[in-house]
Structures are given as C-alpha cells and as structure tokens.
Short mmCIF file of C-alpha atoms in Angstrom, two decimals:
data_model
loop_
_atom_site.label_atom_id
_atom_site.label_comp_id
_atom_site.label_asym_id
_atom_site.label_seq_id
_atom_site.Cartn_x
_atom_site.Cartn_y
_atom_site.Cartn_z
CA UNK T 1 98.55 158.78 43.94
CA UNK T 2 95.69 156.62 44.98
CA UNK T 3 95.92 154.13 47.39
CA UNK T 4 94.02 151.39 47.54
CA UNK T 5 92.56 149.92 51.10
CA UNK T 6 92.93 146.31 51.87
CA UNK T 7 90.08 144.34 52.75
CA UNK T 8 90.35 144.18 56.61
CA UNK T 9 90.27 147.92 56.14
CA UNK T 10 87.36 147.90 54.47
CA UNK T 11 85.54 145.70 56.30
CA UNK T 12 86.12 146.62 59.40
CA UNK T 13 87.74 149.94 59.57
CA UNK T 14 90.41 149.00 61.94
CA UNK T 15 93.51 150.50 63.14
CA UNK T 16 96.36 150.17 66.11
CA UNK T 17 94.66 150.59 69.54
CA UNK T 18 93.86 154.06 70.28
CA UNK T 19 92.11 156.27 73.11
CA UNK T 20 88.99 156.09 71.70
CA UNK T 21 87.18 159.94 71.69
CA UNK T 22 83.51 160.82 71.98
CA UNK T 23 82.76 160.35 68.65
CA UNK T 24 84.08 157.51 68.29
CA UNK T 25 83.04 155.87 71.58
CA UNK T 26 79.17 156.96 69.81
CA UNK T 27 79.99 155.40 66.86
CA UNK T 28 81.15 152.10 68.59
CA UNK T 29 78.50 151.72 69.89
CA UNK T 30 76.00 152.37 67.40
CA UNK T 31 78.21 149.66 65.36
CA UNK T 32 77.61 147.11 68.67
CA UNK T 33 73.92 147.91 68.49
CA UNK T 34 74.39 146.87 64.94
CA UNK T 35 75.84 143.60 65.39
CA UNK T 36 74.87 142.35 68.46
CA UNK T 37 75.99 138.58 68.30
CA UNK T 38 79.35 140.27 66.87
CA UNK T 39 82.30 141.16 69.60
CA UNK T 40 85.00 143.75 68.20
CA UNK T 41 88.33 143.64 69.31
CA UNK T 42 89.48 146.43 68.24
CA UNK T 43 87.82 150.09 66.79
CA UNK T 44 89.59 153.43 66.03
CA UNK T 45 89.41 155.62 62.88
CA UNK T 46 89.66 154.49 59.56
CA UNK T 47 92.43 156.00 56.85
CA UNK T 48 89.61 157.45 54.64
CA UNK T 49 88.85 161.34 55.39
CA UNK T 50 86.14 163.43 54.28
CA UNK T 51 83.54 162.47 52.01
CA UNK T 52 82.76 159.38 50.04
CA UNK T 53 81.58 160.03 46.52
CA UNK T 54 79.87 156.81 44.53
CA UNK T 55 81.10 156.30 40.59
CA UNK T 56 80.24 153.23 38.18
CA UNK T 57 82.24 152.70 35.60
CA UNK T 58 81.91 149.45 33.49
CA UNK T 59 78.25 148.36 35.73
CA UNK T 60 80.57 147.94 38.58
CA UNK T 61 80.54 150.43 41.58
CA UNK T 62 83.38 152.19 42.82
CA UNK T 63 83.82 154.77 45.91
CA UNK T 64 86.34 157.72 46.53
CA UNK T 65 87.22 159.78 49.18
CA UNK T 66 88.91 162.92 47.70
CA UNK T 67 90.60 164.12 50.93
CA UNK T 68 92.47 161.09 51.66
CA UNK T 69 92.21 160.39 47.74
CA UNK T 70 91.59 156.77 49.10
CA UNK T 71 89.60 153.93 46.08
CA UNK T 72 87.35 151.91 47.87
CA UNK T 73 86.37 148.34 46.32
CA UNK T 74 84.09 147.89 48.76
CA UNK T 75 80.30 146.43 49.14
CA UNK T 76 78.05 148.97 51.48
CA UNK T 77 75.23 148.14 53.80
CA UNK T 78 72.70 149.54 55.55
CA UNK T 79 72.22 148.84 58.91
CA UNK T 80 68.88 146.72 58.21
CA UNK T 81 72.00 144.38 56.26
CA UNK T 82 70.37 145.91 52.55
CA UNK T 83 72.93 146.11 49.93
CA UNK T 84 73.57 149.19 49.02
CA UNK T 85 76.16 148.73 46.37
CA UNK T 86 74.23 145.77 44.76
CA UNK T 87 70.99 148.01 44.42
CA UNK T 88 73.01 151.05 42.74
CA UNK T 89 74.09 148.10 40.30
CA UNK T 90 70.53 147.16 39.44
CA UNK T 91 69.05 150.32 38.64
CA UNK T 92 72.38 150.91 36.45
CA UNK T 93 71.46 147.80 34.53
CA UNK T 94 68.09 149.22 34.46
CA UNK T 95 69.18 152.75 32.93
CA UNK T 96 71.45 150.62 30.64
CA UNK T 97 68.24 148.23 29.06
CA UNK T 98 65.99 151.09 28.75
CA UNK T 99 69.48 152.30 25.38
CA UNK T 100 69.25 148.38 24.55
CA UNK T 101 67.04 147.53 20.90
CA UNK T 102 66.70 144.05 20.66
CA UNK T 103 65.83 144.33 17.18
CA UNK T 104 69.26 145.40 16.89
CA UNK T 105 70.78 142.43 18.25
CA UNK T 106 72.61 139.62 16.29
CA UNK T 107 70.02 136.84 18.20
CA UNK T 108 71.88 133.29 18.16
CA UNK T 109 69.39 130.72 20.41
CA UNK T 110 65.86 129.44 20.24
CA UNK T 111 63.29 132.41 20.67
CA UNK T 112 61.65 130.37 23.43
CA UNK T 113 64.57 130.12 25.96
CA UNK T 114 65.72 132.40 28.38
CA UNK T 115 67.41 135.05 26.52
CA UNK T 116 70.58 136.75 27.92
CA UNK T 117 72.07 140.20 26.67
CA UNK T 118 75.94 139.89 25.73
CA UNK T 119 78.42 142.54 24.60
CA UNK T 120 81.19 140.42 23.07
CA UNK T 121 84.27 140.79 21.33
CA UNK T 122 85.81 137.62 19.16
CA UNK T 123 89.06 138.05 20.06
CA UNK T 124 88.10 138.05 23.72
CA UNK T 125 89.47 134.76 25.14
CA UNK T 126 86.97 135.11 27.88
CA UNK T 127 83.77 135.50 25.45
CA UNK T 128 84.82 132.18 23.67
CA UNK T 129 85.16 129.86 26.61
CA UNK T 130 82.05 131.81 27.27
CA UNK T 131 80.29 130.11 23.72
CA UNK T 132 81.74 127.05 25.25
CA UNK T 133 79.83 127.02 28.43
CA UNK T 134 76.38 128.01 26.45
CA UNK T 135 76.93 125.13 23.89
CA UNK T 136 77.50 122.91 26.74
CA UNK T 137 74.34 124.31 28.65
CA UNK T 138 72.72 123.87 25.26
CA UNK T 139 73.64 120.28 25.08
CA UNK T 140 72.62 119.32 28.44
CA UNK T 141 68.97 120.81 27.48
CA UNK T 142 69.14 124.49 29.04
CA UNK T 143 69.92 126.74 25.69
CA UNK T 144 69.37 130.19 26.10
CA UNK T 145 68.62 133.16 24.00
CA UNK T 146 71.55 135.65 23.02
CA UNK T 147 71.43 138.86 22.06
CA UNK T 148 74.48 139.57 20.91
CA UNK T 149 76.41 143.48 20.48
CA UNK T 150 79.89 143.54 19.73
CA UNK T 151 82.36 145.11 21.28
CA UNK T 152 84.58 146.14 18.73
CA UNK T 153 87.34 149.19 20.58
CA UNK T 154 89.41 146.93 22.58
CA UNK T 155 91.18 144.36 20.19
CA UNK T 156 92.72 145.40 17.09
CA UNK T 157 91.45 142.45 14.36
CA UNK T 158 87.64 142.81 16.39
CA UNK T 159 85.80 145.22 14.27
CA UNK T 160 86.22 143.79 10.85
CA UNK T 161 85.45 139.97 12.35
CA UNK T 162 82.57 141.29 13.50
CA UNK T 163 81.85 142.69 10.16
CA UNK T 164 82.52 139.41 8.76
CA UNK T 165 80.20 137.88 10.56
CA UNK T 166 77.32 140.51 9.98
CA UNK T 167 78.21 139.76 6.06
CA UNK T 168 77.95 136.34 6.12
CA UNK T 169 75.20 134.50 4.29
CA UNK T 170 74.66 132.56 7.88
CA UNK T 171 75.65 134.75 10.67
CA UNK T 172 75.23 132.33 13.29
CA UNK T 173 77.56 129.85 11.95
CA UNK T 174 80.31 132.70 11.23
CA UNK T 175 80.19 133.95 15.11
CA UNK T 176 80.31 130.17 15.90
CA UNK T 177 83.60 129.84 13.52
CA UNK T 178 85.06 132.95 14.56
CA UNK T 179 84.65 131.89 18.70
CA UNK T 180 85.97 128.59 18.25
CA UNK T 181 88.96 130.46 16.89
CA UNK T 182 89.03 130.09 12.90
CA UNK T 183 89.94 132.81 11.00
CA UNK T 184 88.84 132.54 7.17
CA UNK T 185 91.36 133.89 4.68
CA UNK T 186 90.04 136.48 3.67
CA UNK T 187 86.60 138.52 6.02
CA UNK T 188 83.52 139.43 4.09
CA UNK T 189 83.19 143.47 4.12
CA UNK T 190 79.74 144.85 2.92
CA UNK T 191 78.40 148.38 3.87
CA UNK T 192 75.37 146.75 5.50
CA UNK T 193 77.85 145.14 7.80
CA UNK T 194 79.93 148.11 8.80
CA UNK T 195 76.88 150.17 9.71
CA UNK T 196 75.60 147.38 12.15
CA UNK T 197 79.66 147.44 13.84
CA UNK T 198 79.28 151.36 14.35
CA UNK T 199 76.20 151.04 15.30
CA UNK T 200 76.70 148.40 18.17
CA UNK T 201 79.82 150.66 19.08
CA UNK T 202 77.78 153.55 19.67
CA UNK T 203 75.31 151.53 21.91
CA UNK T 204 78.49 150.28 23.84
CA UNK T 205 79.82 153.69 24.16
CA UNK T 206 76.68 155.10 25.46
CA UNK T 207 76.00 152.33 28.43
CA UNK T 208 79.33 152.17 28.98
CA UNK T 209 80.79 148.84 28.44
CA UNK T 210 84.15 148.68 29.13
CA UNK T 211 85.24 145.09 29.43
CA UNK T 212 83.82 141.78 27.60
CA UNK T 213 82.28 139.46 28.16
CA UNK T 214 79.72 141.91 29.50
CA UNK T 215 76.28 140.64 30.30
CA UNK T 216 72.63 141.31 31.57
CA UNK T 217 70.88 138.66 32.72
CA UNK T 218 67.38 139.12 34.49
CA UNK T 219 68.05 142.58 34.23
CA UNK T 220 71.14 142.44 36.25
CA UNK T 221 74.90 143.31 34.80
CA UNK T 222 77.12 141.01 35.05
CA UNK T 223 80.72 142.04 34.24
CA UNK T 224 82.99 139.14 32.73
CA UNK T 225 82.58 135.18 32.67
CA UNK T 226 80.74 134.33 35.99
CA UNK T 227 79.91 130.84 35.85
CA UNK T 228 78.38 130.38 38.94
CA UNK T 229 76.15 133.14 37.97
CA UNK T 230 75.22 132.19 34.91
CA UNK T 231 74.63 128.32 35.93
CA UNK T 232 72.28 130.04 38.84
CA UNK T 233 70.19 132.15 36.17
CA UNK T 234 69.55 128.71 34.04
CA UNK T 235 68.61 126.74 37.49
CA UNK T 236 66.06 129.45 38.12
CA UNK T 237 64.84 129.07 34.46
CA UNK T 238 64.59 125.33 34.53
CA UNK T 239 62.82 124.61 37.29
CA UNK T 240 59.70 126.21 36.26
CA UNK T 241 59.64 124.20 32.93
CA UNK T 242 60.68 121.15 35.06
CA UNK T 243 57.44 122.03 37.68
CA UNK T 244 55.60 121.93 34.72
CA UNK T 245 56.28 119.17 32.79
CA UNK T 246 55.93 117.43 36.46
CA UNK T 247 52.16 118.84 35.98
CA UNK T 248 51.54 117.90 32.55
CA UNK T 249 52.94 114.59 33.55
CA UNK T 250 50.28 114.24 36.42
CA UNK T 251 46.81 114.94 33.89
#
C-alpha cells in the first residue's frame, strides 16, 4: 500500500529529534551551506528509503521510492534553486508537440491571436467554464487561437458529441452549443466525423492525456483549468501588441 508523504515531509525531510550520525551530520551541513540565511530546527532521516525513480503520467511528474514504496508529490531543486521537476515537465510538453498536427485540429479563434493547444471533452464541466473564460478574454479584446482535440474515453455521451460537432455544417457554432450545455435531439453521425474522433483519440492516447481540460500553452502543459495561468500567458501576449500600438501611436 502506498503511502503518501505530507508536505512538511517533503519539504523538509523532518523527523523526531535524533542523534544525528556521520552521514547525516555531512548532509546537514551541506543543506546549511545551501541555505545560508535559513536556520533548521530540526534534521534527521526522512521515511523514504532507497532510490527515487521519476514517472509522468498525465504531463505531471511524479516520484517513487520502491523500498519504502513511498509517492512523492513533490517539486525538486537543485542546489543552484533550478527546478528540476518543472524542466522534466517542459521537455515532456516538448516530446508531446513534436505527435501534435495542427492541421488536424478543430481551430475555433482568429488565426492572428495567440493560439493555445486544448484536449477537451464536452461533457467536462471544467472545459466549459473553460469556453467561458476564453469568450470573456475574447470580449475584453485578448481572443486566442484554439486548437482543439477531443478527448473522447472518459465520459460516456463524449465521443458521439464530438462527432456531432465534426458533422455539423458550422463546427464552431456546434462546439459553442454543445459547451454552453445544449444537447440537440438528435447528433449528426457521418463517417468523415467518426474518423476525425478516432483519430484525435489515438493522438490522446499516444501523448498521454489523461485528464481534461488539458492544455499547452507556449509550449508548456498545463493540466486542468488554471486561470491564473492562462490570464498570465494572455498578459505576456498583450503587451507586445500594446508596446506597439504605443509606437505606431508615436509616428
């Protein structure tokens, strides 16, 4: 049975008060030398044993010790403060875009905005407050560019609403129906449709999406609804076009 560490555990890796040995006296201090403006109150061993193997599963990184048969949820550092855990996530992101067709996307956005890569499902409740926040960005004058796969293993009704909206005359304004929760009588089936569903289930199988919303976003994975996230990629976005209409504005 795995058990899973808390987050003072692994954080800091502290236990009771102990007689510290050698090893751990070295290890103190090496931590000390560290972080020097940082005063520990306490050090002794940790309750993982053994080795620490790294695992990704979804675009997020996981660790486990087999001997103690200890999960970690953890973020690593170097000692230089690098993350460790956030670079294994980028160059995951990386393998996964190099799978990713965009000509095989269902593209919903102006081709001139900042485009975003989303692996959806429309019965995810997540995804559609998702299409709320973008329609809301939109408003306010920062639309952006979606390439949209969908996600079709997890609910049961997902598969053939995504073929509906594949087989729709305007796709766009099906996926916009079908994410603000209308369901039409009857779904549109069409061969043409089907083949695109397997096909974006085969892409989602292969990169391993497990969860939706899933996204990459200036080539970094981002695994569910992270607003903050998102409204920091369309900052970074706007301020260039604002420095330049600022520019423009000066001639």
């Amino acid at each position: 049975m795995f058990s899973t560490p808390s987050i003072a555990q692994e954080a800091t890796a502290v236990t009771s008060p102990v007689a510290l040995g050698e090893a751990a006296k070295i290890a103190q201090a090496q931590l000390q030398q560290t972080f020097t403006n940082l005063r520990f109150e306490e050090f002794g061993p940790a309750p993982v044993e053994g080795p620490i193997y790294q695992a990704s599963a979804g675009g997020r990184i996981i660790y486990y010790a087999p001997r103690s048969e200890h999960l970690l949820f953890a973020t690593v550092y170097d000692r230089n403060g690098v993350n460790l855990t956030a670079l294994a996530q980028e160059q995951g992101a990386a393998r996964r875009l190099k799978a990713i067709d965009p000509a095989k996307a269902l593209a919903i956005g102006p081709e001139d905005a900042p485009t975003v890569i989303e692996f959806t499902d429309p019965d995810c409740p997540y995804c559609q407050a998702l299409d709320r926040f973008w329609s809301a960005k939109a408003a306010e004058g920062k639309p952006v560019r979606r390439l949209i796969f969908f996600v079709s293993g997890i609910h049961p009704t997902a598969a053939a609403k995504a073929e509906h909206i594949f087989c729709s005359p305007d796709s766009e304004a099906a996926f916009r129906a079908a994410y603000s929760g209308q369901t039409p009588p009857v779904l549109r089936q069409c061969a043409a449709g089907r083949a695109r569903v397997a096909q974006d289930a085969e892409l989602v199988a292969k990169i391993g999406v497990s969860g939706t919303p899933t996204l990459i976003v200036d080539g970094k994975l981002i695994s569910g609804f992270q607003q903050a996230e998102l409204e920091a990629f369309l900052d970074r976005h706007a301020k260039p076009k604002l420095a330049k209409a600022a520019s423009d504005a000066r001639r």
